[in-house]
mmCIF file of C-alpha atoms in Angstrom:
data_model
loop_
_atom_site.group_PDB
_atom_site.id
_atom_site.type_symbol
_atom_site.label_atom_id
_atom_site.label_comp_id
_atom_site.label_asym_id
_atom_site.label_seq_id
_atom_site.Cartn_x
_atom_site.Cartn_y
_atom_site.Cartn_z
ATOM 1 C CA MET A 187 31.422 -43.949 -20.159
ATOM 2 C CA PRO A 188 32.639 -39.890 -20.415
ATOM 3 C CA GLU A 189 33.707 -38.313 -23.429
ATOM 4 C CA LEU A 190 37.648 -39.735 -23.935
ATOM 5 C CA LYS A 191 38.223 -38.026 -26.551
ATOM 6 C CA ILE A 192 38.026 -34.321 -25.004
ATOM 7 C CA GLN A 193 41.005 -36.298 -22.255
ATOM 8 C CA GLU A 194 43.117 -38.224 -24.989
ATOM 9 C CA HIS A 195 45.105 -35.122 -25.759
ATOM 10 C CA ALA A 196 45.179 -33.776 -22.425
ATOM 11 C CA ILE A 197 47.302 -33.501 -19.022
ATOM 12 C CA PRO A 198 46.475 -33.956 -15.679
ATOM 13 C CA VAL A 199 46.273 -31.254 -13.783
ATOM 14 C CA GLY A 200 48.018 -33.180 -11.318
ATOM 15 C CA PRO A 201 47.850 -36.745 -9.731
ATOM 16 C CA LEU A 202 44.286 -36.876 -8.635
ATOM 17 C CA LYS A 203 43.176 -37.539 -4.699
ATOM 18 C CA ILE A 204 39.337 -37.637 -3.238
ATOM 19 C CA ALA A 205 39.494 -36.577 0.254
ATOM 20 C CA ALA A 206 35.646 -38.388 1.615
ATOM 21 C CA LEU A 207 34.504 -36.325 4.560
ATOM 22 C CA GLU A 208 32.765 -39.191 6.548
ATOM 23 C CA GLY A 209 29.004 -37.986 5.705
ATOM 24 C CA CYS A 210 29.710 -39.079 1.969
ATOM 25 C CA ARG A 211 32.089 -41.608 1.887
ATOM 26 C CA GLU A 212 29.811 -44.735 0.599
ATOM 27 C CA PHE A 213 28.750 -42.293 -2.354
ATOM 28 C CA ALA A 214 32.373 -41.433 -2.390
ATOM 29 C CA SER A 215 33.340 -45.049 -3.121
ATOM 30 C CA ALA A 216 30.989 -45.226 -5.747
ATOM 31 C CA VAL A 217 32.786 -42.191 -7.578
ATOM 32 C CA ASP A 218 36.433 -43.274 -6.608
ATOM 33 C CA GLN A 219 35.307 -47.423 -8.696
ATOM 34 C CA TYR A 220 33.729 -45.013 -11.976
ATOM 35 C CA LEU A 221 37.428 -43.405 -11.966
ATOM 36 C CA VAL A 222 38.542 -46.390 -12.048
ATOM 37 C CA ASP A 223 36.973 -47.846 -14.828
ATOM 38 C CA PHE A 224 37.082 -44.329 -16.474
ATOM 39 C CA ARG A 225 41.123 -44.714 -16.582
ATOM 40 C CA HIS A 226 41.870 -48.389 -17.166
ATOM 41 C CA ASN A 227 39.944 -47.431 -20.410
ATOM 42 C CA SER A 228 41.762 -44.390 -21.229
ATOM 43 C CA PRO A 229 44.230 -43.775 -24.033
ATOM 44 C CA LEU A 230 46.242 -41.977 -21.371
ATOM 45 C CA HIS A 231 46.607 -45.481 -19.844
ATOM 46 C CA THR A 232 46.680 -47.422 -22.641
ATOM 47 C CA ASP A 233 49.902 -45.742 -24.483
ATOM 48 C CA THR A 234 52.378 -47.695 -23.121
ATOM 49 C CA ALA A 235 54.622 -44.875 -25.354
ATOM 50 C CA PHE A 236 53.611 -42.259 -22.870
ATOM 51 C CA PRO A 237 52.690 -43.502 -19.563
ATOM 52 C CA LEU A 238 51.484 -41.345 -17.294
ATOM 53 C CA PRO A 239 52.595 -42.156 -13.142
ATOM 54 C CA GLY A 240 49.964 -42.301 -11.096
ATOM 55 C CA TYR A 241 47.270 -41.915 -13.375
ATOM 56 C CA CYS A 242 46.245 -45.371 -13.146
ATOM 57 C CA GLN A 243 45.014 -46.359 -9.748
ATOM 58 C CA ASP A 244 42.988 -49.065 -7.954
ATOM 59 C CA SER A 245 41.793 -46.166 -5.449
ATOM 60 C CA TYR A 246 41.996 -42.534 -5.949
ATOM 61 C CA LEU A 247 40.438 -42.169 -2.233
ATOM 62 C CA LEU A 248 42.651 -40.161 0.659
ATOM 63 C CA ASN A 249 43.043 -41.818 4.363
ATOM 64 C CA CYS A 250 41.800 -38.938 6.337
ATOM 65 C CA SER A 251 39.650 -38.149 9.302
ATOM 66 C CA CYS A 252 38.542 -35.701 11.601
ATOM 67 C CA PRO A 253 38.466 -36.890 15.102
ATOM 68 C CA ARG A 254 37.019 -35.196 18.256
ATOM 69 C CA PHE A 255 38.805 -34.426 21.835
ATOM 70 C CA GLY A 256 36.073 -35.224 24.807
ATOM 71 C CA THR A 257 35.508 -31.201 24.771
ATOM 72 C CA GLY A 258 33.834 -31.478 20.762
ATOM 73 C CA GLU A 259 36.528 -29.682 19.906
ATOM 74 C CA GLY A 260 38.334 -31.820 16.409
ATOM 75 C CA LYS A 261 41.254 -31.570 14.094
ATOM 76 C CA GLY A 262 41.690 -32.637 10.141
ATOM 77 C CA VAL A 263 44.416 -35.294 9.645
ATOM 78 C CA ILE A 264 45.633 -36.998 6.888
ATOM 79 C CA SER A 265 47.457 -39.936 6.213
ATOM 80 C CA ASP A 266 48.140 -40.011 2.627
ATOM 81 C CA SER A 267 50.493 -37.863 1.061
ATOM 82 C CA VAL A 268 48.629 -35.097 -1.335
ATOM 83 C CA ARG A 269 52.004 -32.768 -2.456
ATOM 84 C CA GLY A 270 51.524 -31.735 -6.062
ATOM 85 C CA CYS A 271 48.616 -33.698 -6.331
ATOM 86 C CA ASP A 272 44.819 -32.208 -8.137
ATOM 87 C CA LEU A 273 42.702 -32.739 -4.724
ATOM 88 C CA PHE A 274 39.053 -33.113 -4.598
ATOM 89 C CA ILE A 275 37.056 -32.473 -1.765
ATOM 90 C CA LEU A 276 33.552 -34.578 -0.815
ATOM 91 C CA VAL A 277 31.581 -32.725 1.586
ATOM 92 C CA ASP A 278 27.600 -33.512 2.750
ATOM 93 C CA VAL A 279 27.027 -30.880 5.110
ATOM 94 C CA CYS A 280 23.556 -32.677 5.372
ATOM 95 C CA ASN A 281 24.203 -35.995 6.944
ATOM 96 C CA TYR A 282 22.854 -35.114 10.399
ATOM 97 C CA SER A 283 23.100 -39.211 11.219
ATOM 98 C CA LEU A 284 26.551 -38.678 13.040
ATOM 99 C CA THR A 285 27.479 -38.053 16.234
ATOM 100 C CA TYR A 286 30.327 -37.015 18.367
ATOM 101 C CA SER A 287 30.538 -36.442 22.257
ATOM 102 C CA VAL A 288 30.904 -33.298 24.285
ATOM 103 C CA CYS A 289 31.693 -34.011 27.626
ATOM 104 C CA GLY A 290 29.852 -37.163 27.368
ATOM 105 C CA HIS A 291 26.706 -35.938 26.079
ATOM 106 C CA LEU A 292 25.986 -36.574 22.549
ATOM 107 C CA ASN A 293 25.510 -34.738 19.520
ATOM 108 C CA HIS A 294 24.125 -34.562 15.677
ATOM 109 C CA MET A 295 26.088 -33.387 13.359
ATOM 110 C CA SER A 296 25.128 -30.396 12.204
ATOM 111 C CA PRO A 297 26.064 -28.647 8.827
ATOM 112 C CA ASP A 298 28.365 -26.145 10.755
ATOM 113 C CA ASN A 299 30.036 -29.094 12.025
ATOM 114 C CA HIS A 300 30.282 -30.205 8.388
ATOM 115 C CA PHE A 301 31.591 -26.836 7.236
ATOM 116 C CA GLN A 302 33.875 -26.958 10.146
ATOM 117 C CA ASP A 303 35.208 -30.174 9.428
ATOM 118 C CA LEU A 304 35.896 -29.233 5.570
ATOM 119 C CA LYS A 305 37.613 -26.234 6.626
ATOM 120 C CA ARG A 306 40.143 -29.046 8.906
ATOM 121 C CA ILE A 307 40.873 -30.836 5.962
ATOM 122 C CA ILE A 308 41.609 -27.855 3.469
ATOM 123 C CA SER A 309 44.348 -26.590 6.364
ATOM 124 C CA ALA A 310 45.800 -30.013 6.627
ATOM 125 C CA ALA A 311 46.475 -30.557 2.478
ATOM 126 C CA ASN A 312 46.681 -26.455 1.873
ATOM 127 C CA GLY A 313 50.811 -25.877 1.057
ATOM 128 C CA LYS A 314 50.933 -29.144 -0.625
ATOM 129 C CA ALA A 315 48.195 -29.890 -2.806
ATOM 130 C CA LYS A 316 48.551 -28.632 -5.679
ATOM 131 C CA ARG A 317 45.470 -27.631 -6.287
ATOM 132 C CA ILE A 318 41.726 -27.766 -3.859
ATOM 133 C CA THR A 319 38.311 -27.763 -5.528
ATOM 134 C CA VAL A 320 35.915 -28.987 -2.549
ATOM 135 C CA VAL A 321 32.512 -30.396 -4.375
ATOM 136 C CA MET A 322 29.400 -29.481 -1.870
ATOM 137 C CA PRO A 323 26.452 -31.048 -3.537
ATOM 138 C CA PHE A 324 24.123 -29.194 -0.499
ATOM 139 C CA LEU A 325 25.552 -25.652 -0.727
ATOM 140 C CA TYR A 326 26.321 -24.729 2.876
ATOM 141 C CA GLU A 327 23.530 -22.029 3.570
ATOM 142 C CA GLY A 328 22.651 -21.686 0.179
ATOM 143 C CA ARG A 329 19.269 -20.551 1.635
ATOM 144 C CA GLN A 330 20.607 -17.486 2.611
ATOM 145 C CA HIS A 331 21.848 -16.183 -0.122
ATOM 146 C CA LYS A 332 20.656 -12.661 -0.338
ATOM 147 C CA ARG A 333 19.772 -10.008 1.714
ATOM 148 C CA SER A 334 16.093 -8.246 2.883
ATOM 149 C CA LYS A 335 16.884 -6.677 5.678
ATOM 150 C CA ARG A 336 19.259 -5.927 8.405
ATOM 151 C CA GLU A 337 20.895 -10.074 8.805
ATOM 152 C CA SER A 338 23.700 -11.904 7.497
ATOM 153 C CA LEU A 339 24.772 -13.475 4.132
ATOM 154 C CA ASP A 340 26.393 -16.673 5.604
ATOM 155 C CA CYS A 341 26.374 -18.341 1.792
ATOM 156 C CA SER A 342 28.774 -15.532 0.215
ATOM 157 C CA LEU A 343 30.860 -15.357 3.206
ATOM 158 C CA ALA A 344 31.139 -18.912 3.147
ATOM 159 C CA LEU A 345 32.391 -19.241 -0.393
ATOM 160 C CA GLN A 346 34.932 -16.159 0.664
ATOM 161 C CA GLU A 347 36.801 -17.891 3.777
ATOM 162 C CA LEU A 348 36.959 -21.335 1.451
ATOM 163 C CA THR A 349 38.066 -19.512 -1.325
ATOM 164 C CA ASP A 350 40.823 -17.484 1.281
ATOM 165 C CA MET A 351 41.786 -20.857 2.737
ATOM 166 C CA GLY A 352 43.301 -21.789 -1.157
ATOM 167 C CA VAL A 353 40.102 -23.524 -2.715
ATOM 168 C CA SER A 354 40.688 -22.847 -6.748
ATOM 169 C CA ASN A 355 37.083 -24.391 -7.864
ATOM 170 C CA ILE A 356 33.410 -25.564 -5.861
ATOM 171 C CA VAL A 357 31.352 -27.417 -7.458
ATOM 172 C CA THR A 358 27.812 -27.899 -6.216
ATOM 173 C CA PHE A 359 24.466 -29.286 -7.625
ATOM 174 C CA ASP A 360 21.047 -27.287 -8.604
ATOM 175 C CA ALA A 361 22.266 -24.218 -6.343
ATOM 176 C CA HIS A 362 19.389 -23.226 -5.415
ATOM 177 C CA ASP A 363 20.628 -19.416 -6.739
ATOM 178 C CA PRO A 364 23.451 -19.672 -8.812
ATOM 179 C CA ARG A 365 24.004 -15.347 -8.637
ATOM 180 C CA VAL A 366 25.265 -16.341 -5.507
ATOM 181 C CA GLN A 367 29.490 -17.216 -6.708
ATOM 182 C CA ASN A 368 29.621 -13.380 -7.313
ATOM 183 C CA ALA A 369 30.908 -13.032 -3.892
ATOM 184 C CA ILE A 370 33.668 -15.124 -5.796
ATOM 185 C CA PRO A 371 34.222 -13.445 -8.803
ATOM 186 C CA LEU A 372 37.962 -15.098 -9.281
ATOM 187 C CA HIS A 373 37.166 -17.997 -8.936
ATOM 188 C CA GLY A 374 35.693 -21.243 -10.178
ATOM 189 C CA PHE A 375 32.133 -22.077 -9.084
ATOM 190 C CA ASP A 376 30.496 -24.690 -11.076
ATOM 191 C CA SER A 377 26.195 -25.881 -10.203
ATOM 192 C CA PHE A 378 25.015 -29.092 -12.269
ATOM 193 C CA MET A 379 21.184 -30.550 -13.033
ATOM 194 C CA PRO A 380 20.096 -33.826 -12.129
ATOM 195 C CA THR A 381 17.584 -33.162 -15.474
ATOM 196 C CA TYR A 382 18.870 -36.258 -17.017
ATOM 197 C CA GLN A 383 18.669 -38.455 -13.871
ATOM 198 C CA PHE A 384 15.558 -37.824 -13.156
ATOM 199 C CA LEU A 385 13.553 -38.661 -16.072
ATOM 200 C CA LYS A 386 15.986 -42.329 -16.175
ATOM 201 C CA ALA A 387 14.585 -42.839 -13.002
ATOM 202 C CA LEU A 388 10.881 -41.908 -13.887
ATOM 203 C CA VAL A 389 11.410 -43.834 -17.027
ATOM 204 C CA GLU A 390 13.554 -46.997 -15.223
ATOM 205 C CA THR A 391 10.391 -46.943 -12.465
ATOM 206 C CA VAL A 392 7.393 -46.214 -13.515
ATOM 207 C CA PRO A 393 6.915 -49.023 -16.641
ATOM 208 C CA ASP A 394 3.808 -46.527 -18.298
ATOM 209 C CA PHE A 395 5.943 -43.351 -17.908
ATOM 210 C CA HIS A 396 4.946 -41.408 -21.516
ATOM 211 C CA ILE A 397 6.932 -38.261 -22.749
ATOM 212 C CA ASP A 398 4.538 -36.195 -25.246
ATOM 213 C CA SER A 399 2.393 -32.773 -24.896
ATOM 214 C CA ASP A 400 -0.425 -35.471 -24.559
ATOM 215 C CA HIS A 401 0.016 -37.586 -21.375
ATOM 216 C CA LEU A 402 2.498 -35.387 -19.739
ATOM 217 C CA MET A 403 3.284 -31.415 -18.379
ATOM 218 C CA ALA A 404 5.880 -29.356 -15.993
ATOM 219 C CA ILE A 405 4.469 -28.008 -13.254
ATOM 220 C CA SER A 406 7.118 -25.007 -11.199
ATOM 221 C CA PRO A 407 6.303 -25.237 -7.446
ATOM 222 C CA ASP A 408 6.661 -21.468 -7.031
ATOM 223 C CA GLU A 409 8.553 -18.926 -8.968
ATOM 224 C CA GLY A 410 12.163 -19.735 -7.969
ATOM 225 C CA ALA A 411 11.793 -22.744 -9.578
ATOM 226 C CA MET A 412 10.707 -21.523 -13.075
ATOM 227 C CA GLU A 413 13.918 -22.197 -15.020
ATOM 228 C CA ARG A 414 14.070 -25.999 -14.283
ATOM 229 C CA ALA A 415 10.370 -26.334 -15.057
ATOM 230 C CA VAL A 416 10.867 -24.008 -18.563
ATOM 231 C CA TYR A 417 13.983 -25.646 -19.097
ATOM 232 C CA PHE A 418 12.163 -29.124 -18.681
ATOM 233 C CA ALA A 419 9.372 -28.182 -20.944
ATOM 234 C CA ASN A 420 11.362 -27.019 -24.174
ATOM 235 C CA ILE A 421 13.549 -30.668 -24.099
ATOM 236 C CA LEU A 422 10.611 -32.527 -24.329
ATOM 237 C CA GLY A 423 8.228 -30.489 -26.075
ATOM 238 C CA ILE A 424 5.581 -30.602 -23.577
ATOM 239 C CA GLU A 425 3.071 -27.743 -21.406
ATOM 240 C CA MET A 426 4.340 -26.417 -18.137
ATOM 241 C CA GLY A 427 2.868 -24.458 -15.305
ATOM 242 C CA MET A 428 3.174 -22.699 -11.949
ATOM 243 C CA PHE A 429 2.624 -21.970 -8.599
ATOM 244 C CA TYR A 430 2.637 -18.983 -6.815
ATOM 245 C CA LYS A 431 2.848 -18.762 -3.197
ATOM 246 C CA ARG A 432 0.473 -16.328 -1.296
ATOM 247 C CA ARG A 433 2.320 -15.757 1.939
ATOM 248 C CA ASP A 434 1.344 -13.986 5.622
ATOM 249 C CA TYR A 435 4.396 -11.459 6.374
ATOM 250 C CA SER A 436 2.819 -9.954 9.488
ATOM 251 C CA THR A 437 4.265 -13.276 10.520
ATOM 252 C CA VAL A 438 7.164 -15.605 11.119
ATOM 253 C CA ILE A 439 7.053 -19.346 11.349
ATOM 254 C CA ASN A 440 10.214 -21.047 11.860
ATOM 255 C CA GLY A 441 12.027 -18.096 10.288
ATOM 256 C CA LYS A 442 9.903 -18.122 7.356
ATOM 257 C CA ASN A 443 6.336 -16.672 6.457
ATOM 258 C CA PRO A 444 3.552 -19.392 6.387
ATOM 259 C CA ILE A 445 1.950 -19.629 3.130
ATOM 260 C CA VAL A 446 -1.725 -18.735 2.914
ATOM 261 C CA ALA A 447 -2.228 -20.433 -0.662
ATOM 262 C CA HIS A 448 -1.057 -21.630 -3.631
ATOM 263 C CA GLU A 449 -2.480 -19.783 -6.734
ATOM 264 C CA PHE A 450 -1.652 -22.057 -10.187
ATOM 265 C CA LEU A 451 -0.806 -20.165 -13.314
ATOM 266 C CA GLY A 452 -0.566 -22.461 -16.777
ATOM 267 C CA ALA A 453 -3.000 -24.779 -18.686
ATOM 268 C CA SER A 454 -5.891 -27.207 -17.321
ATOM 269 C CA VAL A 455 -3.963 -30.389 -16.059
ATOM 270 C CA GLU A 456 -7.170 -33.327 -16.541
ATOM 271 C CA GLY A 457 -6.019 -36.451 -17.047
ATOM 272 C CA LYS A 458 -2.372 -35.811 -17.256
ATOM 273 C CA ASP A 459 0.955 -36.549 -15.556
ATOM 274 C CA VAL A 460 2.377 -33.729 -14.010
ATOM 275 C CA LEU A 461 6.477 -33.324 -12.626
ATOM 276 C CA VAL A 462 6.938 -31.180 -10.434
ATOM 277 C CA ILE A 463 10.311 -30.098 -10.242
ATOM 278 C CA ASP A 464 12.240 -28.243 -7.449
ATOM 279 C CA ASP A 465 16.259 -27.826 -5.549
ATOM 280 C CA MET A 466 14.567 -29.905 -2.558
ATOM 281 C CA ILE A 467 12.625 -31.188 -0.480
ATOM 282 C CA SER A 468 12.719 -29.273 3.046
ATOM 283 C CA SER A 469 10.035 -29.971 5.396
ATOM 284 C CA GLY A 470 7.829 -30.787 2.609
ATOM 285 C CA GLU A 471 4.762 -28.768 3.320
ATOM 286 C CA SER A 472 4.551 -26.700 0.496
ATOM 287 C CA MET A 473 4.949 -29.542 -2.114
ATOM 288 C CA LEU A 474 2.434 -31.725 -0.605
ATOM 289 C CA ASP A 475 0.281 -28.306 -1.177
ATOM 290 C CA VAL A 476 1.216 -28.413 -4.609
ATOM 291 C CA ALA A 477 0.605 -32.134 -4.599
ATOM 292 C CA LYS A 478 -2.832 -32.550 -3.535
ATOM 293 C CA GLN A 479 -3.749 -29.122 -5.179
ATOM 294 C CA LEU A 480 -2.539 -30.702 -8.634
ATOM 295 C CA LYS A 481 -5.004 -33.277 -8.014
ATOM 296 C CA ASP A 482 -7.613 -31.400 -7.213
ATOM 297 C CA ARG A 483 -7.374 -30.369 -10.221
ATOM 298 C CA LYS A 484 -7.845 -33.815 -11.760
ATOM 299 C CA ALA A 485 -4.161 -34.424 -12.888
ATOM 300 C CA ARG A 486 -3.653 -38.055 -13.377
ATOM 301 C CA ARG A 487 -0.383 -38.585 -11.271
ATOM 302 C CA VAL A 488 1.693 -36.126 -9.404
ATOM 303 C CA PHE A 489 5.915 -37.216 -9.872
ATOM 304 C CA VAL A 490 8.156 -34.974 -7.738
ATOM 305 C CA CYS A 491 11.898 -34.573 -8.163
ATOM 306 C CA THR A 492 13.680 -32.650 -6.577
ATOM 307 C CA THR A 493 17.507 -32.557 -5.983
ATOM 308 C CA PHE A 494 18.410 -32.782 -2.613
ATOM 309 C CA GLY A 495 15.294 -35.234 -0.164
ATOM 310 C CA LEU A 496 15.976 -33.639 3.198
ATOM 311 C CA PHE A 497 12.932 -34.429 4.743
ATOM 312 C CA THR A 498 13.150 -32.335 7.789
ATOM 313 C CA ASP A 499 9.183 -33.569 9.383
ATOM 314 C CA GLY A 500 10.139 -37.076 8.921
ATOM 315 C CA LEU A 501 8.327 -39.491 6.014
ATOM 316 C CA ASP A 502 3.810 -39.577 8.196
ATOM 317 C CA LYS A 503 2.684 -36.418 5.545
ATOM 318 C CA PHE A 504 4.475 -38.012 2.590
ATOM 319 C CA ASP A 505 3.345 -41.625 3.242
ATOM 320 C CA GLU A 506 -0.487 -40.391 4.570
ATOM 321 C CA TYR A 507 -0.468 -38.502 0.844
ATOM 322 C CA TYR A 508 0.611 -41.158 -0.531
ATOM 323 C CA GLU A 509 -2.053 -43.723 0.571
ATOM 324 C CA LYS A 510 -4.657 -40.867 -0.344
ATOM 325 C CA GLY A 511 -3.581 -41.217 -4.162
ATOM 326 C CA TYR A 512 -1.712 -37.176 -3.870
ATOM 327 C CA ILE A 513 1.872 -38.253 -4.817
ATOM 328 C CA TYR A 514 3.286 -40.912 -7.048
ATOM 329 C CA LYS A 515 6.456 -41.148 -6.947
ATOM 330 C CA VAL A 516 9.428 -39.050 -5.092
ATOM 331 C CA VAL A 517 12.112 -39.144 -6.750
ATOM 332 C CA THR A 518 15.150 -37.425 -5.018
ATOM 333 C CA THR A 519 19.287 -37.674 -6.046
ATOM 334 C CA ASN A 520 21.361 -39.884 -3.371
ATOM 335 C CA LEU A 521 24.161 -36.307 -3.506
ATOM 336 C CA ASN A 522 22.673 -36.241 0.140
ATOM 337 C CA TYR A 523 21.851 -38.686 3.013
ATOM 338 C CA ARG A 524 18.810 -40.265 3.239
ATOM 339 C CA THR A 525 17.892 -42.421 5.742
ATOM 340 C CA PRO A 526 17.395 -45.857 5.169
ATOM 341 C CA GLU A 527 13.213 -45.609 5.830
ATOM 342 C CA LEU A 528 13.024 -43.369 2.937
ATOM 343 C CA LEU A 529 14.547 -45.677 0.335
ATOM 344 C CA LYS A 530 12.016 -48.178 1.824
ATOM 345 C CA ARG A 531 9.556 -46.069 1.039
ATOM 346 C CA PRO A 532 7.439 -48.155 -2.293
ATOM 347 C CA TYR A 533 7.330 -43.986 -4.204
ATOM 348 C CA TYR A 534 10.616 -43.391 -3.601
ATOM 349 C CA ALA A 535 13.061 -43.700 -6.492
ATOM 350 C CA GLU A 536 17.078 -42.725 -6.194
ATOM 351 C CA ALA A 537 18.735 -40.420 -9.085
ATOM 352 C CA ASP A 538 22.022 -42.113 -9.015
ATOM 353 C CA MET A 539 24.789 -38.740 -8.767
ATOM 354 C CA THR A 540 27.889 -41.285 -8.831
ATOM 355 C CA LYS A 541 28.630 -41.889 -12.691
ATOM 356 C CA TYR A 542 27.860 -37.543 -13.445
ATOM 357 C CA LEU A 543 30.356 -36.662 -10.568
ATOM 358 C CA ALA A 544 32.844 -38.983 -11.058
ATOM 359 C CA SER A 545 33.099 -37.484 -15.209
ATOM 360 C CA ILE A 546 33.069 -34.210 -13.818
ATOM 361 C CA ILE A 547 35.890 -34.682 -11.465
ATOM 362 C CA ASP A 548 37.200 -36.915 -14.599
ATOM 363 C CA HIS A 549 37.354 -33.420 -16.777
ATOM 364 C CA LEU A 550 37.764 -30.971 -13.981
ATOM 365 C CA ASN A 551 41.691 -33.392 -13.209
ATOM 366 C CA HIS A 552 42.427 -32.708 -17.028
ATOM 367 C CA ASP A 553 41.397 -29.058 -16.942
ATOM 368 C CA VAL A 554 39.203 -29.311 -20.143
ATOM 369 C CA SER A 555 35.426 -27.905 -20.799
ATOM 370 C CA ILE A 556 33.128 -29.443 -19.104
ATOM 371 C CA SER A 557 30.739 -28.245 -21.702
ATOM 372 C CA SER A 558 30.046 -31.329 -23.284
ATOM 373 C CA VAL A 559 28.976 -32.853 -18.841
ATOM 374 C CA GLN A 560 27.170 -29.127 -18.335
ATOM 375 C CA SER A 561 24.524 -29.973 -20.662
ATOM 376 C CA PRO A 562 21.935 -32.683 -20.772
ATOM 377 C CA THR A 563 20.575 -31.634 -23.609
ATOM 378 C CA GLU A 564 22.273 -34.452 -25.538
ATOM 379 C CA LYS A 565 21.431 -37.076 -22.932
ATOM 380 C CA ILE A 566 17.604 -36.724 -22.753
ATOM 381 C CA GLN A 567 17.722 -36.348 -26.809
ATOM 382 C CA ASN A 568 19.057 -40.262 -27.002
ATOM 383 C CA LEU A 569 16.420 -41.198 -24.302
ATOM 384 C CA LEU A 570 14.013 -39.952 -25.884
ATOM 385 C CA GLU A 571 15.069 -41.065 -29.082
ATOM 386 C CA THR A 572 15.160 -45.337 -27.218
ATOM 387 C CA LEU A 573 11.932 -44.958 -25.331
ATOM 388 C CA LYS A 574 10.154 -44.348 -29.359
ATOM 389 C CA GLU A 575 12.002 -46.811 -30.349
ATOM 390 C CA SER A 576 10.928 -49.300 -28.043
#
């Protein structure tokens, strides 16, 4: 339940509506159900002296679609009214399971296709909706956020394109580099972290999971994830360590410089459980190498926590490393598409983000401070107190 006291005296910006693109409708349906529950328990609903029309609904989801012609071209269609609404558009740009036909040939949806469909729905709603917020958990082109040579700045261009189309706010999770928001300094950009959800998933799935400096360490797999590991170490009162990647900058393979070795900096991990924290598993090569090195240094168990589990090279290597004992648990959120095969793996655990996102949307719709939901510190401290009492 979100902080209803904050919303108690705040009138919504407009009637809440959610347009979920096809790639994330199951996730959006769970978010929608939480919002329905929130609103039924809200003082703004129970106060019969001042009823708000449309505030309490059985569902806030819109009927929208992006049908395609035989050539592969598409269009955005919203079948419900959005006039005067506070519209939230949800998109999962990583859902490659969806397909479409191009002149009889079957194509899988790429991030570019999903982003184009997002713009189509924005175009269909523009001029009617009172405010448009894009909820894009995996930030489109987020890894192409800076220029190191003569190359494109795709993420910055994408953000500018969305705001030029009339988008007021962009909500994402664990942005690869939040500084990309500098591309749109006059518009809203919020990046939320799943820190509490990671810990909750581990506590629920690992019976003997001990959170103290004698049993646990936080590990950053590279210099880019340092801030995440430092936060875990500070809030949990544990030690931390980090790896840094030595790369061969004279070679480019699959668009990146190959990693020569991982070097470790930090205290001994011998006999301790370790939390390896990062924003995503792409191919998983780097993460698996870190896990093996930690086990070689006599770590007890390796827990991998990443916001986005993409597994672009499949699960075979993860299966192998689990069988060898290099990894004990892999925790990712449900913010992006995950294969049915992954969900069945014994080492996989899900950090459910639906209630958290519903709370974020509820706060934004009321146009109140989101600091209470943005910082998980209080929730983590309450979780630690609960563990001490049990």
